Short mmCIF file of C-alpha atoms in Angstrom, two decimals:
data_model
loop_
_atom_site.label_atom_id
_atom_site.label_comp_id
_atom_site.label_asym_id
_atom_site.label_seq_id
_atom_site.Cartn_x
_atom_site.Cartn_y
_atom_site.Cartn_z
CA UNK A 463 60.00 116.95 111.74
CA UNK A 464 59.97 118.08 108.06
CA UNK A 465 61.96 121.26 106.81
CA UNK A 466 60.15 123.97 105.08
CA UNK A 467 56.96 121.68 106.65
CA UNK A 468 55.36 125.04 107.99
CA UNK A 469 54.70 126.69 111.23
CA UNK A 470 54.86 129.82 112.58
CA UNK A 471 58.91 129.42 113.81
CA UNK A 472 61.61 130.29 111.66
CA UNK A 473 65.67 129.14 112.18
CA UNK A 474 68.00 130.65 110.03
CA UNK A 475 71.47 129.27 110.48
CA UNK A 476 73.68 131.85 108.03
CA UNK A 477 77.77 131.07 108.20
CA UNK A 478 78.83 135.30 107.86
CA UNK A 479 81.93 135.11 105.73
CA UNK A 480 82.29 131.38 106.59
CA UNK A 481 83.31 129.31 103.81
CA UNK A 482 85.42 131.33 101.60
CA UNK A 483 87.79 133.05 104.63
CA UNK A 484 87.80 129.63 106.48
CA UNK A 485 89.14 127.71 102.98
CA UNK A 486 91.54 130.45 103.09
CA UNK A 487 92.51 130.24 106.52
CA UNK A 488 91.69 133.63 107.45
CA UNK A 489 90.38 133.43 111.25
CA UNK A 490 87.80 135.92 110.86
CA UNK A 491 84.62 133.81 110.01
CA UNK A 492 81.33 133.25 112.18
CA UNK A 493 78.24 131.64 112.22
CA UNK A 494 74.62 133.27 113.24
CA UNK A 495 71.19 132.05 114.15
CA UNK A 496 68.26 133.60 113.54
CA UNK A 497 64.64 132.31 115.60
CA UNK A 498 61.86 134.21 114.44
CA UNK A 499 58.04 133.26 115.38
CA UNK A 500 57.22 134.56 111.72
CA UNK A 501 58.40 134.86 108.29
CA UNK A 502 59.75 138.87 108.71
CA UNK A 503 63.41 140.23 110.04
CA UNK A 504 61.23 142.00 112.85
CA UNK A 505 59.44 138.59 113.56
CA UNK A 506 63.14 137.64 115.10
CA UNK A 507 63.28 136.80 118.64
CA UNK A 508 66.64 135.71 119.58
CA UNK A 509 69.94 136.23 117.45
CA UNK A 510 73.42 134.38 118.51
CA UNK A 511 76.85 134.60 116.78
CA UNK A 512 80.08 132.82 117.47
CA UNK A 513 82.85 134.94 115.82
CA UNK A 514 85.91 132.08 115.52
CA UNK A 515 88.39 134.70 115.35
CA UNK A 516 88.14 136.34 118.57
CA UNK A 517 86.41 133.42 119.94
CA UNK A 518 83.58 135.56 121.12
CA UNK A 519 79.72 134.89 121.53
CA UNK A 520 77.05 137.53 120.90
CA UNK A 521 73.62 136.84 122.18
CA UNK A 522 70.60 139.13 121.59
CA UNK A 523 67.01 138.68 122.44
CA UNK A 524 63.48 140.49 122.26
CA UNK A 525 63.93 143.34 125.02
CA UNK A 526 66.85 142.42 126.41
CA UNK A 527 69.58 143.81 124.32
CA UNK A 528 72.67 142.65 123.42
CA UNK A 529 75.16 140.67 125.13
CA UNK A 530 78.58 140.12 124.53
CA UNK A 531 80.86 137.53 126.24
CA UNK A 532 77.56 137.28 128.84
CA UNK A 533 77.95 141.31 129.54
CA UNK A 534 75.83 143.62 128.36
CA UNK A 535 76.64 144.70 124.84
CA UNK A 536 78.17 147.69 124.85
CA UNK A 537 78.62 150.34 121.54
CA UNK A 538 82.24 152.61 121.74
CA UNK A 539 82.39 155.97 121.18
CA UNK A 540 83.31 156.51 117.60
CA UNK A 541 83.83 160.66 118.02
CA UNK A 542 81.89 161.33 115.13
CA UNK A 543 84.06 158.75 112.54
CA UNK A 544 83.36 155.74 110.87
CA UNK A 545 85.58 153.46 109.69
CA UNK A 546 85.46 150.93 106.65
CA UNK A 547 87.50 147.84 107.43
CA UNK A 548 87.11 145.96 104.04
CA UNK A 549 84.86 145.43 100.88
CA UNK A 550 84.99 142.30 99.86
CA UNK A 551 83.45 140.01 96.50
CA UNK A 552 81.15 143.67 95.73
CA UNK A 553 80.69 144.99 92.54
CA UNK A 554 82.28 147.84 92.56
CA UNK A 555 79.72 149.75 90.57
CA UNK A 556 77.35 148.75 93.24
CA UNK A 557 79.66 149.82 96.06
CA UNK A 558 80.52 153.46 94.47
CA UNK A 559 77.09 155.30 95.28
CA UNK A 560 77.58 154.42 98.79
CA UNK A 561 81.65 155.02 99.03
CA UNK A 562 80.79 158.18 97.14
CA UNK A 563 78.04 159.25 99.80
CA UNK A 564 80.45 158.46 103.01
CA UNK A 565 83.32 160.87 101.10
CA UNK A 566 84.45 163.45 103.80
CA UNK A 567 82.77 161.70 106.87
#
């Protein structure tokens, strides 16, 4: 089979803050794939990601939400707050209009 060789399915293998925090041993570092049946993010029909950190799997497909572990995904009350863990290798002139926006909230 030939890459790039056409067809209607897509893979996209992305690793998500993969090579930089696993070169500096930092455990938090995953890996994603993407199947889509066209070129478009709403073309996707199945999503995985292995997070080696927690050493947890995330599966997701077309109407059947998320899954976490096996177990329905679940999404945790956040009482109205949101937290930013980190920022990391953004310009921060790019990052201030949104920073700016989430002041207060």
């Amino acid at each position: 089979m030939a890459l790039g060789g056409g067809g209607s399915a897509r893979v996209v293998i992305d690793p998500i803050d993969g090579s930089l925090n696993a070169r500096r041993t930092i455990p938090s570092h995953s890996l994603s794939i993407a199947v889509a049946s066209g070129p478009a993010m709403a073309d996707v029909e199945f999503g995985f990601v292995h997070d080696f950190g927690a050493d947890e799997e995330f599966l997701a497909g077309r109407g059947e939400g998320a899954r976490l572990g096996g177990e329905p995904a679940r999404v945790a009350s956040a009482n109205g707050k949101l937290e930013i863990v980190g920022l990391e290798s953004a310009e921060p002139e790019r990052s201030q209009p949104a920073l700016a926006a989430l002041d207060g909230k």
